[in-house]
XYZ file of C-alpha atoms in Angstrom:
775
model
C -3.387 -35.506 47.152
C -2.435 -31.934 46.306
C -3.860 -32.307 42.812
C -7.147 -33.542 44.218
C -7.294 -30.618 46.645
C -6.662 -28.229 43.773
C -9.523 -29.775 41.779
C -11.875 -29.620 44.753
C -11.126 -25.961 45.382
C -12.586 -25.164 41.975
C -16.004 -25.988 43.325
C -15.723 -23.511 46.197
C -16.383 -19.811 45.877
C -12.917 -18.912 47.108
C -11.236 -21.362 44.730
C -13.149 -20.104 41.703
C -12.383 -16.550 42.738
C -8.633 -17.188 42.781
C -8.685 -18.988 39.462
C -10.783 -16.285 37.825
C -8.522 -13.564 39.174
C -5.395 -15.236 37.787
C -7.090 -15.852 34.449
C -8.307 -12.254 34.226
C -4.828 -10.877 34.875
C -3.342 -13.040 32.130
C -6.127 -12.194 29.686
C -5.748 -8.471 30.374
C -1.983 -8.486 29.855
C -2.245 -10.465 26.637
C -5.069 -8.323 25.252
C -3.163 -5.140 26.069
C -0.055 -6.440 24.271
C -1.984 -7.483 21.167
C -4.134 -4.337 20.926
C -1.118 -2.052 21.419
C 0.887 -3.968 18.801
C -1.929 -3.888 16.248
C -2.425 -0.150 16.720
C 1.334 0.459 16.479
C 1.354 -1.288 13.087
C -0.895 1.480 11.769
C 1.057 4.385 13.271
C 1.994 5.812 9.847
C -1.707 6.408 9.150
C -2.134 8.450 12.334
C -1.607 12.180 12.628
C 1.073 11.820 15.280
C 2.371 9.462 17.955
C -0.090 11.119 20.345
C -2.877 9.365 18.441
C -1.139 6.024 19.013
C -0.707 6.742 22.709
C -4.330 7.878 23.064
C -5.673 4.840 21.225
C -3.525 2.438 23.285
C -4.658 4.059 26.549
C -8.292 3.904 25.438
C -7.980 0.231 24.533
C -6.270 -0.487 27.843
C -9.033 1.262 29.832
C -11.720 -0.685 27.992
C -9.951 -3.979 28.728
C -9.500 -3.010 32.392
C -13.145 -2.008 32.841
C -14.425 -5.163 31.187
C -12.217 -7.386 33.340
C -13.014 -5.602 36.613
C -16.744 -5.833 35.984
C -16.622 -9.481 34.908
C -17.412 -10.835 38.370
C -20.933 -9.406 38.417
C -23.369 -9.783 35.537
C -25.203 -6.623 36.625
C -22.037 -4.503 36.851
C -20.722 -5.954 33.587
C -23.927 -5.012 31.811
C -23.813 -1.487 33.208
C -20.165 -1.066 32.172
C -20.876 -2.249 28.633
C -23.912 0.019 28.467
C -21.789 2.938 29.632
C -19.110 2.244 27.015
C -21.712 1.999 24.255
C -23.459 5.188 25.407
C -20.173 7.085 25.633
C -19.259 5.857 22.148
C -22.567 7.075 20.699
C -22.230 10.469 22.383
C -18.643 10.850 21.199
C -19.576 9.714 17.696
C -22.518 12.083 17.325
C -20.897 14.999 19.153
C -17.664 14.941 17.158
C -18.903 13.706 13.787
C -17.358 16.656 11.917
C -13.994 16.050 13.548
C -14.350 12.328 12.882
C -14.922 13.000 9.188
C -11.646 14.906 8.969
C -9.848 12.234 10.983
C -11.168 9.500 8.708
C -10.220 11.425 5.561
C -6.747 12.123 6.964
C -6.302 8.396 7.626
C -7.415 7.606 4.076
C -4.999 10.248 2.750
C -2.110 8.735 4.673
C -2.963 5.291 3.365
C -3.119 6.607 -0.222
C 0.220 8.394 0.167
C 1.883 5.254 1.514
C 0.273 3.142 -1.201
C 1.411 5.564 -3.918
C 4.957 5.567 -2.594
C 5.099 1.785 -2.324
C 3.449 0.800 -5.607
C 3.981 3.862 -7.823
C 0.285 4.670 -8.247
C -1.218 8.150 -8.396
C -4.381 8.039 -6.304
C -5.604 11.535 -5.504
C -6.088 12.701 -1.922
C -8.855 14.527 -0.097
C -8.666 18.067 1.199
C -8.608 18.179 5.000
C -8.690 21.192 7.295
C -7.086 22.080 10.606
C -9.417 19.749 12.534
C -7.614 16.728 11.095
C -5.329 16.520 14.165
C -8.062 16.200 16.832
C -10.187 14.243 14.373
C -7.452 11.655 13.927
C -7.103 11.332 17.700
C -10.870 10.798 18.161
C -11.079 8.416 15.210
C -8.317 6.113 16.445
C -9.509 6.225 20.061
C -12.994 5.176 18.952
C -11.476 2.492 16.743
C -9.509 1.171 19.727
C -12.757 0.423 21.611
C -14.120 -2.310 19.307
C -10.550 -3.546 18.789
C -10.184 -4.074 22.543
C -13.614 -5.758 22.726
C -12.740 -8.087 19.847
C -9.258 -9.075 21.034
C -10.367 -9.668 24.628
C -13.313 -11.786 23.478
C -11.102 -13.884 21.189
C -8.587 -14.445 23.983
C -11.332 -15.491 26.404
C -12.715 -17.930 23.839
C -9.214 -19.206 22.954
C -9.622 -18.276 19.261
C -5.878 -18.514 18.662
C -6.162 -18.768 14.874
C -8.212 -15.589 14.538
C -5.848 -13.635 16.766
C -2.832 -14.826 14.768
C -4.660 -13.773 11.593
C -5.217 -10.270 12.984
C -1.573 -10.054 14.081
C -0.281 -11.183 10.673
C -2.543 -8.721 8.868
C -1.384 -5.847 11.079
C 2.293 -6.714 10.602
C 1.803 -7.076 6.852
C 0.305 -3.587 6.651
C 3.048 -2.116 8.813
C 5.924 -3.793 6.989
C 4.703 -3.419 3.405
C 2.810 -0.112 3.460
C 4.364 1.680 6.394
C 7.677 3.524 6.486
C 8.398 3.790 10.222
C 10.470 1.410 12.265
C 8.365 -1.412 13.699
C 10.009 -1.595 17.097
C 6.856 -0.919 19.083
C 4.632 -3.263 17.099
C 7.129 -6.131 17.159
C 7.941 -5.753 20.865
C 4.215 -5.882 21.674
C 2.984 -8.510 19.236
C 5.717 -11.118 19.678
C 5.337 -11.503 23.472
C 1.576 -11.084 23.079
C 1.223 -13.933 20.594
C 3.742 -16.198 22.322
C 2.102 -15.578 25.665
C -1.314 -16.256 24.155
C -0.129 -19.626 22.845
C 1.296 -20.495 26.278
C -1.875 -19.339 28.009
C -4.148 -21.273 25.642
C -2.112 -24.455 26.099
C -1.825 -24.209 29.901
C -3.587 -26.894 31.989
C -7.098 -25.995 33.052
C -6.967 -22.860 30.927
C -5.156 -21.108 33.793
C -1.766 -19.510 33.846
C -1.423 -17.385 36.979
C 2.102 -16.463 38.042
C 3.631 -19.210 35.897
C 1.873 -17.915 32.776
C 2.789 -14.304 33.558
C 6.406 -15.399 33.948
C 6.286 -17.134 30.569
C 4.900 -13.987 28.989
C 7.650 -11.893 30.574
C 10.291 -14.399 29.465
C 8.928 -14.380 25.903
C 9.071 -10.586 25.883
C 12.652 -10.526 27.162
C 13.757 -13.132 24.627
C 12.124 -11.199 21.779
C 13.713 -7.933 22.878
C 17.092 -9.639 23.247
C 16.938 -11.130 19.754
C 16.020 -7.788 18.246
C 18.714 -5.908 20.135
C 21.308 -8.575 19.345
C 20.701 -8.180 15.624
C 21.237 -4.429 15.797
C 17.633 -3.343 15.569
C 14.923 -3.873 13.021
C 13.977 -1.606 10.158
C 10.357 -2.107 9.197
C 10.931 -2.170 5.455
C 14.439 -3.523 4.952
C 13.773 -7.271 4.860
C 10.312 -7.038 3.321
C 11.587 -4.666 0.642
C 14.280 -7.120 -0.441
C 11.824 -9.991 -0.384
C 9.298 -8.005 -2.384
C 11.942 -6.954 -4.929
C 13.053 -10.569 -5.402
C 9.471 -11.780 -5.738
C 8.618 -9.077 -8.254
C 11.785 -9.840 -10.237
C 10.923 -13.543 -10.467
C 7.347 -12.826 -11.470
C 8.390 -10.312 -14.115
C 10.973 -12.767 -15.428
C 8.178 -15.318 -15.864
C 5.994 -12.757 -17.655
C 8.506 -10.892 -19.797
C 11.512 -13.163 -20.065
C 15.070 -12.519 -18.942
C 16.354 -8.997 -19.502
C 19.710 -9.061 -21.273
C 20.177 -5.331 -20.594
C 21.539 -4.196 -17.211
C 18.305 -2.300 -16.496
C 20.189 0.269 -14.455
C 22.274 -2.231 -12.470
C 25.784 -0.912 -13.145
C 27.388 -4.092 -11.838
C 26.028 -5.743 -15.008
C 27.540 -3.095 -17.298
C 30.348 -5.389 -18.592
C 27.714 -7.741 -20.060
C 25.915 -5.107 -22.137
C 27.062 -6.621 -25.456
C 27.146 -10.173 -24.223
C 25.477 -12.154 -26.984
C 24.493 -12.660 -30.588
C 20.898 -13.656 -29.822
C 18.236 -11.967 -31.904
C 16.276 -9.352 -29.973
C 14.075 -7.185 -32.253
C 12.985 -7.421 -35.866
C 12.177 -4.043 -37.488
C 10.068 -3.834 -40.619
C 10.448 -0.193 -41.719
C 8.821 1.921 -44.402
C 12.197 3.641 -44.860
C 15.646 2.840 -43.519
C 16.838 5.350 -40.903
C 18.676 5.513 -37.590
C 16.735 4.596 -34.448
C 17.403 4.908 -30.739
C 14.740 2.530 -29.336
C 14.236 3.367 -25.691
C 13.568 0.756 -22.988
C 14.694 1.336 -19.395
C 14.974 4.958 -18.196
C 16.905 5.893 -15.057
C 16.575 9.226 -13.306
C 18.098 8.597 -9.865
C 21.764 7.639 -9.427
C 23.038 6.124 -6.156
C 26.635 5.323 -7.116
C 26.043 1.712 -8.121
C 22.772 1.761 -10.066
C 20.285 3.870 -11.983
C 16.662 3.778 -10.888
C 13.479 5.467 -12.006
C 12.812 8.626 -10.036
C 11.025 7.865 -6.750
C 7.274 7.967 -6.360
C 7.679 10.929 -3.972
C 8.423 13.065 -7.029
C 4.796 12.777 -8.081
C 3.454 13.764 -4.666
C 3.312 17.103 -2.901
C 3.873 20.030 -5.252
C 3.566 17.854 -8.352
C 0.737 15.619 -7.177
C -1.501 14.746 -10.118
C 0.973 16.256 -12.606
C 0.796 13.422 -15.145
C -3.003 13.335 -15.170
C -3.176 17.105 -15.490
C -0.781 17.018 -18.440
C -2.987 14.391 -20.084
C -5.970 16.737 -19.871
C -3.872 19.271 -21.801
C -3.015 16.736 -24.481
C 0.621 16.755 -23.368
C 2.746 13.656 -22.830
C 6.464 13.607 -22.046
C 6.774 10.402 -24.082
C 5.315 11.946 -27.261
C 6.345 15.554 -26.613
C 8.697 15.797 -29.585
C 5.979 14.679 -32.016
C 3.642 17.404 -30.656
C 6.387 19.998 -31.054
C 7.160 18.687 -34.552
C 3.504 18.916 -35.589
C 3.077 22.439 -34.167
C 6.289 23.554 -35.890
C 4.926 22.330 -39.225
C 1.662 24.179 -38.637
C 3.504 27.404 -37.717
C 5.753 27.209 -40.796
C 2.977 26.099 -43.132
C 4.660 22.818 -44.054
C 3.506 19.230 -43.832
C 5.244 17.026 -41.292
C 6.215 13.561 -42.445
C 6.086 10.410 -40.345
C 7.359 6.943 -41.009
C 6.028 3.646 -39.713
C 7.792 0.653 -38.186
C 6.470 -2.795 -37.254
C 8.385 -4.479 -34.433
C 8.496 -8.151 -33.502
C 10.130 -9.019 -30.187
C 12.338 -12.052 -30.816
C 14.256 -12.194 -27.554
C 14.323 -8.799 -25.880
C 12.706 -8.051 -22.533
C 8.984 -7.885 -23.319
C 7.922 -5.468 -20.574
C 8.871 -2.452 -22.698
C 7.649 -1.355 -26.076
C 10.971 -0.100 -27.421
C 10.177 3.281 -29.004
C 12.171 6.324 -30.181
C 12.000 9.786 -28.613
C 10.229 11.021 -31.766
C 7.320 8.551 -31.519
C 3.829 9.919 -32.178
C 1.618 6.863 -31.635
C 1.870 3.118 -31.309
C -0.196 -0.064 -31.320
C 0.077 -3.340 -29.442
C -1.462 -2.672 -26.044
C 1.130 -0.523 -24.269
C 0.850 2.669 -22.264
C 3.242 5.317 -20.907
C 4.676 4.730 -17.465
C 4.816 8.177 -15.868
C 7.264 10.193 -18.011
C 9.803 7.366 -18.401
C 9.009 4.805 -21.037
C 6.155 2.811 -22.556
C 5.272 -0.484 -20.868
C 3.096 -3.278 -22.213
C -0.162 -3.930 -20.390
C -0.435 -7.463 -21.743
C 0.303 -10.290 -19.351
C 3.221 -11.679 -21.354
C 4.382 -8.301 -22.608
C 4.814 -6.700 -26.024
C 5.560 -9.401 -28.609
C 4.356 -7.494 -31.663
C 3.601 -3.804 -32.000
C 3.962 -0.928 -34.401
C 4.698 2.778 -34.133
C 4.819 5.963 -36.164
C 7.514 8.566 -35.593
C 8.957 11.669 -37.211
C 10.852 10.948 -40.382
C 14.630 11.340 -40.130
C 17.084 10.880 -37.299
C 16.155 12.885 -34.215
C 18.886 13.702 -31.688
C 19.768 16.681 -29.539
C 22.741 17.539 -31.795
C 20.693 19.363 -34.381
C 17.732 20.384 -32.246
C 16.923 24.029 -31.649
C 13.562 25.439 -30.627
C 11.669 27.033 -33.539
C 10.776 30.717 -33.494
C 7.102 30.074 -32.701
C 8.145 28.874 -29.232
C 9.056 32.482 -28.375
C 5.924 33.978 -29.973
C 3.185 31.335 -29.963
C 0.031 31.823 -31.970
C -3.119 29.792 -31.633
C -4.731 27.952 -28.724
C -2.902 24.669 -29.375
C 0.540 26.291 -29.311
C -0.228 28.232 -26.126
C -1.667 25.180 -24.389
C 1.404 23.157 -25.365
C 3.821 25.780 -24.027
C 1.872 26.217 -20.793
C 2.050 22.483 -20.165
C 5.672 22.329 -21.320
C 6.734 25.016 -18.859
C 5.225 23.048 -15.982
C 6.801 19.789 -17.033
C 10.157 21.482 -17.640
C 10.052 22.798 -14.095
C 9.420 19.241 -12.899
C 12.346 17.941 -14.995
C 14.665 20.547 -13.496
C 13.622 19.541 -9.993
C 14.099 15.789 -10.411
C 16.601 15.222 -13.227
C 19.365 17.525 -11.971
C 20.603 15.779 -8.829
C 24.374 15.309 -8.532
C 26.302 14.233 -5.453
C 28.518 17.063 -4.157
C 31.757 15.047 -4.289
C 31.020 13.695 -7.754
C 29.977 17.166 -8.899
C 33.360 18.545 -7.811
C 35.203 15.839 -9.757
C 33.168 16.549 -12.897
C 33.607 20.309 -12.601
C 37.376 19.927 -12.368
C 37.554 17.424 -15.215
C 34.964 18.731 -17.703
C 34.499 22.407 -16.888
C 37.631 23.763 -15.185
C 36.997 27.287 -16.444
C 34.174 29.213 -14.855
C 32.381 30.576 -17.878
C 28.939 30.571 -19.424
C 28.353 27.575 -21.653
C 25.559 26.957 -24.127
C 24.314 23.459 -24.893
C 26.516 22.993 -27.960
C 29.647 23.969 -26.038
C 28.709 21.639 -23.177
C 28.133 18.721 -25.541
C 31.400 19.364 -27.367
C 33.299 19.594 -24.074
C 31.788 16.356 -22.703
C 32.610 14.462 -25.891
C 36.141 15.802 -26.023
C 36.959 14.900 -22.416
C 35.498 11.417 -22.720
C 37.304 10.872 -26.034
C 40.701 11.996 -24.754
C 40.616 10.856 -21.124
C 38.962 7.434 -21.505
C 39.028 4.473 -23.844
C 36.082 2.503 -25.171
C 36.021 -1.266 -24.698
C 33.237 -3.804 -25.108
C 34.328 -5.764 -22.037
C 35.291 -3.341 -19.232
C 36.321 -4.444 -15.768
C 33.937 -4.940 -12.883
C 33.173 -2.166 -10.424
C 35.084 -2.613 -7.123
C 32.950 -2.849 -4.026
C 32.149 0.490 -2.404
C 33.285 2.601 -5.377
C 31.162 5.219 -7.127
C 30.653 3.955 -10.691
C 31.103 7.256 -12.555
C 33.998 8.454 -10.419
C 35.788 5.104 -10.742
C 35.337 5.196 -14.517
C 36.661 8.748 -14.854
C 39.543 8.617 -12.372
C 40.698 4.995 -12.063
C 39.518 2.606 -14.731
C 39.259 5.052 -17.668
C 37.852 2.149 -19.690
C 34.232 1.516 -20.351
C 31.391 0.725 -22.713
C 28.200 2.627 -23.510
C 26.879 2.247 -19.959
C 29.956 4.019 -18.563
C 29.891 6.798 -21.156
C 26.157 7.416 -20.808
C 26.316 7.515 -16.995
C 29.219 9.979 -17.014
C 27.542 12.149 -19.671
C 24.280 12.364 -17.699
C 26.099 13.562 -14.586
C 28.152 16.030 -16.652
C 25.041 17.537 -18.271
C 23.410 17.876 -14.877
C 26.491 19.560 -13.461
C 26.372 22.003 -16.368
C 22.713 22.840 -15.569
C 20.773 20.687 -18.058
C 18.171 18.069 -17.043
C 19.430 14.666 -18.183
C 18.699 10.989 -17.620
C 20.148 7.570 -18.374
C 18.543 5.348 -21.059
C 19.022 1.743 -22.146
C 17.640 0.100 -25.254
C 18.697 -0.830 -28.778
C 20.434 1.269 -31.401
C 19.907 0.718 -35.117
C 22.456 2.720 -37.156
C 20.401 2.857 -40.339
C 22.393 2.493 -43.523
C 25.621 1.950 -41.609
C 26.875 -1.489 -40.700
C 25.677 -3.027 -37.480
C 22.474 -4.873 -38.304
C 21.519 -7.654 -40.668
C 19.432 -5.999 -43.394
C 17.216 -7.354 -46.102
C 15.293 -4.619 -47.916
C 13.556 -2.531 -45.250
C 13.733 -5.289 -42.644
C 16.474 -5.362 -40.003
C 17.133 -7.914 -37.270
C 18.803 -6.544 -34.140
C 20.838 -8.726 -31.809
C 22.494 -8.390 -28.432
C 25.287 -6.481 -30.204
C 22.784 -3.662 -30.813
C 22.219 -3.209 -27.079
C 23.127 0.327 -26.142
C 22.986 3.009 -23.463
C 22.832 6.745 -24.031
C 22.012 10.049 -22.378
C 18.727 11.881 -22.841
C 18.750 15.649 -22.363
C 15.677 17.815 -21.955
C 15.707 20.506 -24.647
C 13.558 23.486 -23.673
C 10.358 23.648 -25.690
C 11.096 20.379 -27.530
C 11.407 17.543 -25.004
C 13.698 14.625 -24.231
C 16.178 13.885 -27.023
C 19.044 11.358 -27.194
C 22.668 12.484 -27.148
C 25.432 10.145 -28.318
C 28.763 10.407 -26.459
C 30.458 7.078 -27.292
C 33.520 7.899 -29.430
C 33.020 6.978 -33.073
C 29.211 6.995 -32.913
C 28.557 10.726 -33.399
C 29.417 13.580 -35.757
C 30.479 17.012 -34.483
C 27.764 19.022 -36.255
C 25.845 21.925 -34.770
C 23.498 24.648 -35.887
C 24.050 28.342 -35.290
C 21.048 28.460 -32.961
C 21.499 27.889 -29.268
C 19.587 25.326 -27.235
C 18.820 27.042 -23.957
C 19.125 25.081 -20.768
C 16.369 27.021 -19.043
C 12.643 26.874 -19.806
C 11.375 29.287 -22.406
C 8.403 30.040 -20.186
C 9.213 30.450 -16.533
C 6.907 29.445 -13.734
C 5.319 32.463 -12.095
C 4.792 32.925 -8.366
C 1.095 32.159 -8.124
C 0.504 28.476 -7.481
C -2.697 26.842 -8.594
C -4.975 24.803 -6.385
C -2.982 21.633 -6.882
C 0.327 23.234 -5.976
C 1.518 23.599 -9.579
C 2.475 27.084 -10.688
C 0.772 28.082 -13.902
C 0.829 30.828 -16.508
C -2.034 32.762 -17.994
C -4.769 30.616 -19.494
C -3.342 27.449 -18.012
C -4.049 28.789 -14.518
C -7.666 29.433 -15.442
C -8.012 26.019 -16.986
C -6.470 24.359 -13.940
C -9.096 26.017 -11.749
C -11.747 24.048 -13.588
C -13.016 20.900 -11.944
C -11.386 17.592 -12.621
C -13.142 15.202 -14.991
C -16.243 13.582 -13.560
C -14.807 10.108 -14.073
C -11.797 10.831 -11.847
C -14.004 12.357 -9.167
C -16.288 9.356 -9.158
C -13.554 6.758 -9.098
C -11.722 8.325 -6.165
C -13.486 11.044 -4.229
C -17.113 9.958 -4.573
C -16.174 6.351 -3.938
C -14.553 7.212 -0.616
C -17.415 9.567 0.231
C -19.892 6.729 -0.214
C -17.660 4.436 1.846
C -17.492 7.098 4.568
C -21.286 7.440 4.699
C -21.739 3.669 4.802
C -19.220 3.360 7.640
C -20.910 6.151 9.578
C -24.351 4.619 9.137
C -23.145 1.114 9.967
C -21.280 2.255 13.073
C -24.249 4.290 14.319
C -26.671 1.398 13.778
C -24.285 -1.001 15.516
C -23.955 1.265 18.559
C -27.716 1.764 18.810
C -28.408 -1.967 18.548
C -25.820 -2.785 21.196
C -27.243 -0.063 23.421
C -30.786 -1.397 23.238
C -29.535 -4.965 23.698
C -27.509 -4.081 26.790
C -30.276 -1.896 28.233
C -32.987 -4.528 27.827
C -30.839 -7.270 29.299
C -30.057 -5.090 32.336
C -33.759 -4.352 32.820
C -34.545 -8.068 32.635
C -31.879 -8.892 35.224
C -33.158 -6.213 37.586
C -36.669 -7.572 37.207
C -35.491 -11.074 38.014
C -33.569 -9.788 41.031
C -36.690 -8.117 42.395
C -38.570 -11.389 42.040
C -35.742 -13.152 43.794
C -36.290 -11.070 46.898
C -39.751 -12.509 47.212
C -38.894 -16.177 46.907
C -36.034 -18.571 47.022
C -33.087 -17.673 44.753
C -32.901 -21.094 43.088
C -36.616 -21.062 42.401
C -36.250 -17.604 40.878
C -33.839 -18.745 38.191
C -36.090 -21.441 36.781
C -38.343 -19.072 34.833
C -35.590 -17.052 33.115
C -33.532 -20.159 32.286
C -36.487 -22.126 30.993
C -37.758 -19.192 28.915
C -34.275 -18.476 27.546
C -33.670 -22.084 26.561
C -37.139 -22.397 25.054
C -36.561 -19.330 22.897
C -33.250 -20.697 21.650
C -34.700 -24.128 20.866
C -37.700 -22.584 19.116
C -35.357 -20.402 17.044
C -33.450 -23.587 16.098
C -36.805 -25.070 14.932
C -37.046 -27.674 17.680
C -40.749 -28.529 17.729
C -42.729 -30.407 20.360
C -44.240 -30.197 23.805
C -42.045 -27.943 25.937
C -43.952 -28.994 29.057
C -42.083 -32.300 28.671
C -38.589 -31.080 27.658
C -36.885 -34.477 28.046
C -38.900 -35.780 25.108
C -37.133 -33.205 22.911
C -33.612 -34.486 23.606
C -33.203 -36.457 20.364
C -34.596 -33.602 18.285
C -32.279 -31.123 20.031
C -29.180 -33.110 19.066
C -30.417 -33.392 15.475
C -31.202 -29.687 15.058
C -28.201 -28.501 17.113
C -25.304 -30.953 16.505
C -22.934 -29.037 18.793
C -25.098 -29.959 21.822
C -24.907 -33.548 23.034
C -27.935 -35.382 24.337
C -26.270 -36.048 27.689
C -25.565 -32.384 28.512
C -29.087 -31.372 27.472
C -30.627 -34.006 29.745
C -28.248 -32.931 32.545
C -29.419 -29.297 32.300
C -33.111 -30.291 32.255
C -32.596 -32.536 35.290
C -31.039 -29.632 37.187
C -34.020 -27.407 36.421
C -36.440 -30.157 37.456
C -34.411 -30.734 40.627
C -35.313 -27.207 41.699
C -38.849 -27.083 40.411
C -40.125 -30.527 41.410
C -37.605 -31.650 43.969
C -37.432 -28.351 45.869
C -33.711 -28.872 46.426
C -30.940 -26.282 46.481
C -28.345 -26.432 43.702
C -24.710 -26.866 44.624
C -22.223 -24.218 43.347
C -20.852 -26.503 40.653
C -24.425 -27.335 39.514
C -25.242 -23.637 39.079
C -21.999 -23.300 37.117
C -23.009 -26.268 34.918
C -26.380 -24.664 34.205
C -24.737 -21.348 33.312
C -22.250 -23.038 31.002
C -24.965 -25.016 29.227
C -27.049 -21.895 28.579
C -23.992 -20.128 27.109
C -23.045 -23.158 25.000
C -26.584 -23.493 23.693
C -26.680 -19.806 22.710
C -23.325 -20.039 20.916
C -24.238 -23.257 19.131
C -27.501 -21.846 17.798
C -25.798 -18.575 16.875
C -22.964 -20.232 14.930
C -25.174 -22.453 12.795
C -27.303 -19.535 11.607
C -26.660 -17.405 8.531
C -25.903 -13.681 8.746
C -29.566 -12.615 8.906
C -30.358 -15.286 11.469
C -27.474 -14.177 13.680
C -28.634 -10.578 13.434
C -32.171 -11.509 14.523
C -30.904 -13.754 17.287
C -28.539 -11.178 18.737
C -30.553 -7.999 18.488
C -34.187 -9.020 18.558
C -35.289 -12.571 19.235
C -33.347 -13.401 22.379
C -33.286 -9.852 23.723
C -37.047 -9.986 24.053
C -36.809 -12.762 26.594
C -33.412 -12.122 28.187
């Protein structure tokens, strides 16, 4: 009996009012949760948290106004018209601020993308109006977001809402850097509550639904608090690293080298499998570089972070390319310029390499390489990576003839007194890159630095490069012992400190890691390198003429030191693999050309002609691919947003005028009689648009054609709506409340059905022109 009474109350004005009020409260709460969570996922692209708060408040006000005005079609139309008009005024009145806010958002996205994926997209210049511009931009963006989410919740489009939520969380977790507390605490109860609300009987939730939403929120908060909080990137970073590792293993094969993972150091020389086959023009020693590590965290070596190429050094690598300078081929440039200054011919030698079992991501090349073939390109200033899908299987390179190491390297005299444009351009670029190397290849932990100072350099005295190298080799030779199979690193121990103080046994990985930190402590930029060592005429590789086959026993690790004016050169510190031989010249640890105090436009400090050259515009291709592309996108977005607002304005205005006209007519005659004309005209327009042809004076004859042209409308509901209209027109009877509701629902269903089966152009005409004319 109670259930029947509840059903009957739906047909009364008071019953419908209660149900609608409960539904509106639930819809508003859910929409506010979802909109706030989506906006919070993008907080790293906003100028400050004030932008997030402003956008959330704006979205909440829009939702509140739309829900309050829902009871009256006239008030709802006026509210929507007011929101559209306010949006147009704000858009046009603050367009300059909006431009800066949009560009700031794009900049933040590019920065986050560069940091996450190691790219080097350039950023736009923004001025001091970026802060208010970002606030206006995100507040305006919150308006359509609130409209969209509220509409989807009303229509029970659960799948679309879940898609929006997943997309927002994906952006926040993968691209963003902030903790995702706010987004998670809003989106989880919002989505769970939405599922409960959508599945509730009669599409109503009321107090029971609100309680479920509150319970879902409390459960979500409890789970998060119980697990000690949630870092936005921690889980997704591990998942991404594992996924990338599996994919790279499929592309390039398994890497037998540790690749910076010091826990794998004992397995450096773990096999006899063939790795590289070298076909040389002349037999000589080679240090073939693969992985390069610049950042040490106590248990692993990693490439220097992407942040190094932002800020002061943003665009450094591309700028160096315009100067013909590359850190990978720097020694060959120096070698060529030295030959030109001394009037001698420089000699190169060629090598063809076939990858038999080594990791195929890298093209293993020496520090003295000049050029190479095989589809590979430099990766920042680290190493050369193949751009082929399955990596570098065969390639060739040319490099300076003779063994090239830091032992015998000393800058030629022309470095102090350069002559010619090429030499000056090289030294200008070299001074900038050397400054970068000193900033990012000199980091040493304070505690580890103290241990190294006490062990390697107990006397406080000036040391040149030769003295430092001799001291490092002597300490490592006397204080430690080389072994091919060292012990494993204990958990929680610093690798270098454990090797020097406790284990005192290690292989090339241990010696190279300790040497890098010792060079840095002494004031010389250094980095850790893994690859393959070919000793030349000495034993260690299977030789046949000028062909040598390297195996896992040729795997090696060594230190690379930046020699001022020359570049990165290998230094051997493993006992028994080097000769104590030095020149009388000193290799300075400081750049031969210092950076002066006048920074260029890009934040890099330049000397002389280099500063003038840097002031020149960037290449047209770079401008087009980045700046002009985003400028065009910005203009298109502006134009599209303005057109959308104007169309919605005219649509809302014309519909309000039509309703007012109908209301005036209603004052002159019976209300039910007054609705016949608008309903009949509206339905006729929709059916005509759907290409239903026939005599509209006899609408029942069109029922079969309606179901054929509009499959979403059944013949029974069409006939029911026509009978209701004829009941008023010919029967002169008053419609019951539920009959008026049926007529309203049919008109809405008919409009949606026709709209959904049209293409994009048809929907545009239907929404903004065809139906508006008769609404």
